[in-house]
């Protein structure tokens, strides 16, 4: 149905834009081929690359003279080489993956502007038009770049796709055949080795609520605030929840055009993360911490000194304590400063170098992360520091285990 609807839209545009016009009369071309773009209810081909912030109709004003003057002011028309005008370069840009329908629309837009500009620069009256007027996007370049779809995809990769392994048992088609038998193919929203396909599936399924982002099922299902067949996978306030929340809030602000200035844009997290199948267990955790969020950060031994540790953590994990059995366990996520060489390595090598590490264990005793996902655990929340030496094998059955030993204060 979506393809049929898009085809009808394309055909309607084709019929509207390609009316007979005098190829030598710029005013005639403007009226019959440029103004219909300005008046169209549907967005232009710009939306192939941009979720918000820019649309071709923003470069068109109500009259030919106003439009030409504004494009001259922005240096988007080349009077000497009209077919090399920057506005044509902008229109011709397209994403790596496109469709026949969008290609046809882009070509129609390109030909309309090219024919008009070539004719317009031959008109002495228009050539003598003084640059002026204002056209184009109403937001700064930083906001336009932020709304590019490739930037949004990278945010999804950093914040959601990097942790998607936590959802794979129930939602990935290579592992969830039992769930599919019970609930149907709709549970398979993960697309193997395809973050863009996965993002598209999430959006198509309505898992992100663009009207009320805090109610998005991407947040409420894994925390079991809405009944979730897989039980509690995340805690409100844990690192993965905060990453999901960061993506959802940013996506909603972007797609709804809420960012108007550069200082409204969110900053990137200082670290990047990559989930692994390396499991870590802590035994002997006091039962008094039952259901409290416990976070472990691993710092690698630095140099030959046995008491010297890296300034940056190499791995992290957080989850609720299981008080009745006095234990905590979870799989590790590798971590690295965003601009470091290691940040690139952990994307393709989901392993932790063997050796000695300091496990710094923090416990959210007061539940401050659940109350404020932007809060941070600090030195006062450190409950234990334990040295562990392991080869860090992958697999649930090969988990590295330590004994909880509280910090003496």
Short mmCIF file of C-alpha atoms in Angstrom, two decimals:
data_model
loop_
_atom_site.label_atom_id
_atom_site.label_comp_id
_atom_site.label_asym_id
_atom_site.label_seq_id
_atom_site.Cartn_x
_atom_site.Cartn_y
_atom_site.Cartn_z
CA UNK A 1 0.00 0.00 0.00
CA UNK A 2 2.84 2.39 0.86
CA UNK A 3 4.45 1.80 -2.57
CA UNK A 4 1.15 2.35 -4.39
CA UNK A 5 0.51 5.58 -2.46
CA UNK A 6 4.00 6.88 -3.18
CA UNK A 7 3.58 6.02 -6.87
CA UNK A 8 0.35 8.01 -7.05
CA UNK A 9 2.04 10.98 -5.39
CA UNK A 10 4.91 10.80 -7.87
CA UNK A 11 2.56 10.60 -10.84
CA UNK A 12 0.54 13.53 -9.54
CA UNK A 13 3.69 15.59 -9.21
CA UNK A 14 4.78 14.59 -12.68
CA UNK A 15 1.48 15.71 -14.16
CA UNK A 16 1.55 18.97 -12.20
CA UNK A 17 5.16 19.94 -12.87
CA UNK A 18 5.55 19.08 -16.52
CA UNK A 19 2.86 21.24 -18.06
CA UNK A 20 3.69 22.82 -21.39
CA UNK A 21 5.94 25.85 -20.91
CA UNK A 22 7.94 28.16 -23.09
CA UNK A 23 11.56 27.03 -22.67
CA UNK A 24 12.79 30.55 -23.42
CA UNK A 25 10.48 32.42 -21.06
CA UNK A 26 11.75 32.22 -17.44
CA UNK A 27 8.50 33.67 -16.08
CA UNK A 28 6.51 30.91 -17.80
CA UNK A 29 8.86 28.19 -16.48
CA UNK A 30 8.73 29.68 -12.98
CA UNK A 31 4.94 29.72 -12.96
CA UNK A 32 4.43 26.22 -14.36
CA UNK A 33 7.38 24.31 -12.87
CA UNK A 34 8.85 26.16 -9.87
CA UNK A 35 5.73 27.49 -8.14
CA UNK A 36 4.15 23.99 -7.99
CA UNK A 37 7.13 22.88 -5.85
CA UNK A 38 6.52 25.87 -3.56
CA UNK A 39 2.80 25.13 -3.32
CA UNK A 40 3.05 21.33 -2.93
CA UNK A 41 1.69 19.93 0.33
CA UNK A 42 4.24 17.11 0.33
CA UNK A 43 7.90 17.76 1.20
CA UNK A 44 10.54 17.74 -1.51
CA UNK A 45 13.32 15.23 -2.19
CA UNK A 46 15.38 16.99 0.52
CA UNK A 47 13.65 14.73 3.03
CA UNK A 48 15.58 11.76 1.65
CA UNK A 49 18.62 13.04 3.53
CA UNK A 50 17.11 15.40 6.12
CA UNK A 51 14.49 14.67 8.77
CA UNK A 52 13.92 18.38 9.33
CA UNK A 53 15.43 21.82 8.90
CA UNK A 54 15.60 22.06 5.11
CA UNK A 55 13.18 21.75 2.19
CA UNK A 56 13.52 22.84 -1.43
CA UNK A 57 10.41 25.02 -1.18
CA UNK A 58 12.27 27.18 1.38
CA UNK A 59 14.39 28.48 -1.51
CA UNK A 60 11.33 29.66 -3.46
CA UNK A 61 9.59 32.98 -2.82
CA UNK A 62 6.16 34.02 -4.21
CA UNK A 63 7.55 35.76 -7.29
CA UNK A 64 10.25 35.05 -9.83
CA UNK A 65 12.07 38.33 -9.14
CA UNK A 66 12.12 37.74 -5.36
CA UNK A 67 13.33 34.16 -5.78
CA UNK A 68 16.09 35.08 -8.24
CA UNK A 69 17.29 37.96 -6.05
CA UNK A 70 17.38 35.75 -2.96
CA UNK A 71 19.32 32.98 -4.73
CA UNK A 72 21.81 35.58 -5.98
CA UNK A 73 22.19 36.88 -2.43
CA UNK A 74 22.99 33.35 -1.25
CA UNK A 75 25.40 32.80 -4.18
CA UNK A 76 23.37 29.80 -5.31
CA UNK A 77 23.04 30.97 -8.93
CA UNK A 78 26.05 31.25 -11.25
CA UNK A 79 25.31 33.96 -13.82
CA UNK A 80 28.17 32.88 -16.09
CA UNK A 81 27.79 29.10 -15.81
CA UNK A 82 24.13 28.60 -14.83
CA UNK A 83 24.26 24.79 -15.08
CA UNK A 84 26.93 24.83 -12.37
CA UNK A 85 24.79 26.79 -9.94
CA UNK A 86 25.05 25.58 -6.35
CA UNK A 87 21.30 25.18 -5.99
CA UNK A 88 21.48 22.48 -8.68
CA UNK A 89 24.28 20.73 -6.81
CA UNK A 90 22.13 20.71 -3.67
CA UNK A 91 19.15 19.24 -5.50
CA UNK A 92 21.27 16.54 -7.19
CA UNK A 93 22.59 15.17 -3.91
CA UNK A 94 21.10 11.86 -2.87
CA UNK A 95 21.69 9.18 -0.22
CA UNK A 96 23.50 5.93 -0.91
CA UNK A 97 20.24 4.03 -0.94
CA UNK A 98 17.32 5.53 -2.82
CA UNK A 99 14.20 4.51 -4.77
CA UNK A 100 12.99 4.90 -8.33
CA UNK A 101 10.17 7.15 -7.11
CA UNK A 102 12.44 9.50 -5.17
CA UNK A 103 14.93 9.53 -8.06
CA UNK A 104 12.15 10.59 -10.41
CA UNK A 105 11.01 13.38 -8.07
CA UNK A 106 14.58 14.62 -7.65
CA UNK A 107 15.09 14.62 -11.41
CA UNK A 108 11.88 16.61 -11.92
CA UNK A 109 13.01 19.18 -9.37
CA UNK A 110 16.49 19.37 -10.87
CA UNK A 111 15.23 19.85 -14.43
CA UNK A 112 12.69 22.47 -13.35
CA UNK A 113 15.33 24.57 -11.58
CA UNK A 114 17.94 24.03 -14.28
CA UNK A 115 15.59 25.09 -17.09
CA UNK A 116 14.42 28.13 -15.14
CA UNK A 117 17.94 29.30 -14.16
CA UNK A 118 19.32 28.82 -17.70
CA UNK A 119 16.45 30.92 -19.08
CA UNK A 120 16.56 33.46 -16.24
CA UNK A 121 20.23 34.39 -16.66
CA UNK A 122 19.47 35.32 -20.29
CA UNK A 123 16.85 37.82 -19.18
CA UNK A 124 18.46 41.28 -18.97
CA UNK A 125 15.96 42.46 -16.35
CA UNK A 126 16.68 39.52 -14.05
CA UNK A 127 20.45 39.75 -14.58
CA UNK A 128 20.29 43.33 -13.38
CA UNK A 129 18.34 42.33 -10.28
CA UNK A 130 20.23 43.37 -7.18
CA UNK A 131 20.87 40.51 -4.76
CA UNK A 132 18.45 40.67 -1.87
CA UNK A 133 15.62 39.06 -0.02
CA UNK A 134 15.84 36.06 2.26
CA UNK A 135 15.25 32.46 1.33
CA UNK A 136 16.45 29.06 2.47
CA UNK A 137 16.37 27.32 5.85
CA UNK A 138 15.46 29.29 8.96
CA UNK A 139 17.81 27.33 11.21
CA UNK A 140 21.64 27.41 11.30
CA UNK A 141 23.84 24.92 9.48
CA UNK A 142 24.59 23.04 12.72
CA UNK A 143 20.90 22.23 13.16
CA UNK A 144 20.56 21.20 9.51
CA UNK A 145 23.54 18.82 9.82
CA UNK A 146 22.12 17.43 13.07
CA UNK A 147 18.89 16.51 11.28
CA UNK A 148 20.64 14.58 8.52
CA UNK A 149 19.49 10.97 8.43
CA UNK A 150 23.04 9.63 8.47
CA UNK A 151 23.67 11.56 11.71
CA UNK A 152 20.46 10.19 13.22
CA UNK A 153 21.51 6.68 12.19
CA UNK A 154 24.89 7.15 13.90
CA UNK A 155 23.09 8.21 17.08
CA UNK A 156 20.99 5.05 16.85
CA UNK A 157 24.13 2.93 16.37
CA UNK A 158 25.88 4.55 19.34
CA UNK A 159 22.95 4.45 21.73
CA UNK A 160 20.72 1.51 20.73
CA UNK A 161 22.33 -0.78 18.15
CA UNK A 162 25.48 -1.14 20.28
CA UNK A 163 23.28 -2.69 23.00
CA UNK A 164 20.84 -4.57 20.81
CA UNK A 165 22.33 -7.88 21.92
CA UNK A 166 20.40 -7.47 25.17
CA UNK A 167 17.18 -7.82 23.14
CA UNK A 168 18.34 -10.46 20.64
CA UNK A 169 17.05 -13.57 22.42
CA UNK A 170 13.45 -12.51 21.85
CA UNK A 171 13.64 -10.06 18.94
CA UNK A 172 16.33 -11.29 16.54
CA UNK A 173 15.21 -13.73 13.81
CA UNK A 174 18.24 -15.96 14.24
CA UNK A 175 17.39 -16.66 17.90
CA UNK A 176 13.69 -16.14 18.55
CA UNK A 177 11.81 -18.93 16.79
CA UNK A 178 9.92 -19.90 19.97
CA UNK A 179 8.76 -16.32 20.45
CA UNK A 180 7.71 -16.09 16.79
CA UNK A 181 5.57 -19.22 17.21
CA UNK A 182 3.77 -17.57 20.14
CA UNK A 183 3.52 -13.95 19.02
CA UNK A 184 4.16 -13.88 15.28
CA UNK A 185 6.81 -12.20 13.14
CA UNK A 186 6.08 -8.78 14.65
CA UNK A 187 8.49 -9.57 17.50
CA UNK A 188 11.42 -9.78 15.06
CA UNK A 189 12.18 -6.06 14.84
CA UNK A 190 15.95 -6.61 14.83
CA UNK A 191 17.35 -6.89 11.29
CA UNK A 192 20.57 -8.90 11.20
CA UNK A 193 23.68 -6.80 10.59
CA UNK A 194 21.44 -3.94 9.48
CA UNK A 195 21.15 -0.99 11.88
CA UNK A 196 19.27 1.14 9.33
CA UNK A 197 16.78 -1.66 8.73
CA UNK A 198 16.37 -2.11 12.47
CA UNK A 199 15.78 1.61 13.00
CA UNK A 200 13.21 1.60 10.20
CA UNK A 201 11.46 -1.42 11.76
CA UNK A 202 11.33 0.28 15.17
CA UNK A 203 9.84 3.44 13.71
CA UNK A 204 7.36 1.54 11.51
CA UNK A 205 6.21 -0.47 14.52
CA UNK A 206 5.54 2.69 16.53
CA UNK A 207 7.98 1.69 19.28
CA UNK A 208 9.14 5.34 19.41
CA UNK A 209 6.35 7.78 20.30
CA UNK A 210 6.99 11.10 18.56
CA UNK A 211 4.22 12.83 20.54
CA UNK A 212 5.18 11.65 24.02
CA UNK A 213 8.74 10.25 23.89
CA UNK A 214 8.77 9.26 27.56
CA UNK A 215 5.98 6.74 26.85
CA UNK A 216 7.86 5.06 23.98
CA UNK A 217 7.68 1.27 24.15
CA UNK A 218 11.42 1.18 23.43
CA UNK A 219 11.77 2.54 26.99
CA UNK A 220 8.75 1.11 28.79
CA UNK A 221 8.79 -2.48 27.51
CA UNK A 222 12.33 -3.53 28.57
CA UNK A 223 11.83 -1.85 31.97
CA UNK A 224 8.52 -3.77 32.31
CA UNK A 225 6.55 -0.57 32.90
CA UNK A 226 4.39 -1.99 30.13
CA UNK A 227 3.99 -5.77 30.36
CA UNK A 228 6.97 -7.37 28.67
CA UNK A 229 7.14 -11.08 27.92
CA UNK A 230 10.90 -11.01 28.38
CA UNK A 231 10.64 -9.54 31.89
CA UNK A 232 12.85 -6.74 33.16
CA UNK A 233 15.80 -6.18 30.82
CA UNK A 234 16.67 -2.64 31.87
CA UNK A 235 16.28 -0.56 34.99
CA UNK A 236 15.11 3.02 34.78
CA UNK A 237 18.34 4.97 35.15
CA UNK A 238 20.83 2.28 34.16
CA UNK A 239 23.33 3.05 31.42
CA UNK A 240 21.51 1.30 28.59
CA UNK A 241 18.20 2.89 29.56
CA UNK A 242 19.87 6.28 29.53
CA UNK A 243 21.32 5.59 26.08
CA UNK A 244 17.90 4.53 24.74
CA UNK A 245 16.38 7.65 26.33
CA UNK A 246 19.07 9.87 24.80
CA UNK A 247 18.31 8.52 21.33
CA UNK A 248 14.52 8.74 21.70
CA UNK A 249 14.50 12.30 23.03
CA UNK A 250 16.94 13.50 20.38
CA UNK A 251 15.06 11.76 17.55
CA UNK A 252 11.73 13.25 18.64
CA UNK A 253 13.16 16.76 18.99
CA UNK A 254 14.79 16.39 15.56
CA UNK A 255 11.85 14.98 13.60
CA UNK A 256 9.47 17.54 15.15
CA UNK A 257 11.79 20.42 14.24
CA UNK A 258 12.21 21.55 17.84
CA UNK A 259 15.88 22.45 17.54
CA UNK A 260 16.10 26.06 16.39
CA UNK A 261 19.59 27.10 17.54
CA UNK A 262 22.95 25.35 17.78
CA UNK A 263 23.06 25.65 21.58
CA UNK A 264 19.90 23.55 21.83
CA UNK A 265 21.60 20.53 20.28
CA UNK A 266 22.63 17.71 22.64
CA UNK A 267 26.30 16.93 23.08
CA UNK A 268 27.67 13.46 22.36
CA UNK A 269 28.43 11.14 25.24
CA UNK A 270 32.12 11.29 26.12
CA UNK A 271 32.32 7.48 25.78
CA UNK A 272 31.19 4.85 23.33
CA UNK A 273 30.07 1.37 24.33
CA UNK A 274 29.79 -2.06 22.75
CA UNK A 275 27.92 -4.96 24.33
CA UNK A 276 29.72 -8.32 24.52
CA UNK A 277 29.00 -11.90 25.56
CA UNK A 278 31.59 -11.68 28.36
CA UNK A 279 29.75 -12.45 31.60
CA UNK A 280 30.81 -11.25 35.04
CA UNK A 281 29.48 -12.42 38.41
CA UNK A 282 29.85 -11.00 41.91
CA UNK A 283 29.00 -13.34 44.78
CA UNK A 284 28.42 -12.42 48.41
CA UNK A 285 26.70 -9.12 47.71
CA UNK A 286 24.85 -8.18 50.96
CA UNK A 287 21.15 -9.01 50.77
CA UNK A 288 20.36 -5.48 51.98
CA UNK A 289 21.12 -4.30 48.45
CA UNK A 290 18.38 -6.43 46.91
CA UNK A 291 17.03 -4.78 43.71
CA UNK A 292 19.46 -1.87 44.07
CA UNK A 293 21.31 -0.95 40.90
CA UNK A 294 24.92 -2.13 41.06
CA UNK A 295 27.48 -0.93 38.54
CA UNK A 296 30.91 -2.41 37.97
CA UNK A 297 33.62 -0.52 36.09
CA UNK A 298 36.81 -2.29 35.01
CA UNK A 299 40.13 -0.42 34.86
CA UNK A 300 43.05 -2.17 33.21
CA UNK A 301 46.46 -2.43 34.88
CA UNK A 302 48.74 0.32 33.56
CA UNK A 303 52.41 -0.61 33.06
CA UNK A 304 54.20 -3.01 35.40
CA UNK A 305 53.05 -1.55 38.70
CA UNK A 306 50.44 -3.86 40.28
CA UNK A 307 48.59 -0.92 41.86
CA UNK A 308 48.48 1.35 38.78
CA UNK A 309 45.28 1.47 36.75
CA UNK A 310 44.10 3.10 33.54
CA UNK A 311 42.49 6.51 33.82
CA UNK A 312 39.58 5.38 31.62
CA UNK A 313 37.42 2.36 32.21
CA UNK A 314 37.73 -0.51 29.72
CA UNK A 315 34.39 -2.16 30.44
CA UNK A 316 31.26 -1.59 32.46
CA UNK A 317 27.97 -3.23 33.37
CA UNK A 318 25.02 -2.43 35.62
CA UNK A 319 22.02 -4.37 36.82
CA UNK A 320 19.93 -4.96 39.93
CA UNK A 321 21.30 -7.07 42.78
CA UNK A 322 19.53 -10.38 43.38
CA UNK A 323 19.37 -10.23 47.17
CA UNK A 324 17.93 -13.69 47.98
CA UNK A 325 21.02 -15.35 46.47
CA UNK A 326 23.38 -12.49 47.37
CA UNK A 327 24.69 -12.16 43.84
CA UNK A 328 24.89 -9.92 40.84
CA UNK A 329 25.70 -10.93 37.28
CA UNK A 330 25.55 -9.41 33.84
CA UNK A 331 27.42 -9.29 30.55
CA UNK A 332 30.02 -6.57 30.07
CA UNK A 333 29.96 -3.70 27.63
CA UNK A 334 33.32 -2.46 26.42
CA UNK A 335 33.88 1.27 26.85
CA UNK A 336 36.34 3.81 25.44
CA UNK A 337 36.68 7.58 25.07
CA UNK A 338 34.77 8.63 21.95
CA UNK A 339 37.73 10.00 19.98
CA UNK A 340 40.23 7.30 20.96
CA UNK A 341 41.70 4.55 18.77
CA UNK A 342 40.17 2.00 21.12
CA UNK A 343 36.70 3.40 20.39
CA UNK A 344 37.11 2.22 16.80
CA UNK A 345 38.54 -1.15 17.81
CA UNK A 346 35.73 -2.21 20.14
CA UNK A 347 33.20 -2.01 17.31
CA UNK A 348 34.83 -4.92 15.50
CA UNK A 349 36.64 -6.74 18.31
CA UNK A 350 34.19 -7.41 21.10
CA UNK A 351 36.78 -8.83 23.49
CA UNK A 352 38.63 -7.67 26.58
CA UNK A 353 42.41 -8.17 26.72
CA UNK A 354 43.35 -10.77 29.35
CA UNK A 355 45.10 -9.60 32.49
CA UNK A 356 44.61 -7.76 35.76
CA UNK A 357 41.86 -5.20 36.25
CA UNK A 358 40.48 -3.18 39.11
CA UNK A 359 36.75 -3.78 39.50
CA UNK A 360 35.24 -0.66 41.05
CA UNK A 361 31.75 -1.50 42.31
CA UNK A 362 29.20 1.25 42.92
CA UNK A 363 25.69 0.81 44.32
CA UNK A 364 22.80 3.24 43.93
CA UNK A 365 21.64 2.88 47.53
CA UNK A 366 19.18 5.77 47.40
CA UNK A 367 17.70 5.07 43.96
CA UNK A 368 18.78 8.46 42.63
CA UNK A 369 19.24 7.19 39.03
CA UNK A 370 15.65 5.99 38.88
CA UNK A 371 14.48 9.41 40.07
CA UNK A 372 16.76 11.31 37.71
CA UNK A 373 18.26 9.44 34.73
CA UNK A 374 20.74 12.30 34.31
CA UNK A 375 22.18 11.83 37.79
CA UNK A 376 25.61 10.22 38.25
CA UNK A 377 27.08 7.77 40.71
CA UNK A 378 30.08 9.27 42.50
CA UNK A 379 32.83 8.40 45.00
CA UNK A 380 30.32 8.15 47.85
CA UNK A 381 28.52 5.36 45.99
CA UNK A 382 31.62 3.14 45.68
CA UNK A 383 30.98 0.00 47.75
CA UNK A 384 33.98 -2.17 46.81
CA UNK A 385 37.24 -2.21 44.84
CA UNK A 386 38.52 -5.66 43.93
CA UNK A 387 41.46 -6.75 41.78
CA UNK A 388 40.57 -9.49 39.30
CA UNK A 389 42.82 -11.41 36.91
CA UNK A 390 41.04 -13.18 34.07
CA UNK A 391 41.26 -14.20 30.44
CA UNK A 392 37.70 -12.87 30.08
CA UNK A 393 36.20 -15.76 28.08
CA UNK A 394 32.87 -15.20 26.35
CA UNK A 395 29.72 -17.17 27.12
CA UNK A 396 27.31 -17.46 30.02
CA UNK A 397 28.87 -20.74 31.10
CA UNK A 398 32.35 -19.21 31.26
CA UNK A 399 31.68 -16.17 33.39
CA UNK A 400 34.42 -14.61 35.50
CA UNK A 401 33.44 -14.63 39.18
CA UNK A 402 34.67 -12.58 42.15
CA UNK A 403 33.69 -12.27 45.81
CA UNK A 404 32.27 -9.00 47.12
CA UNK A 405 34.59 -7.35 49.63
CA UNK A 406 33.32 -3.99 50.89
CA UNK A 407 35.50 -0.91 50.97
CA UNK A 408 36.54 0.01 54.48
CA UNK A 409 35.65 3.62 55.27
#
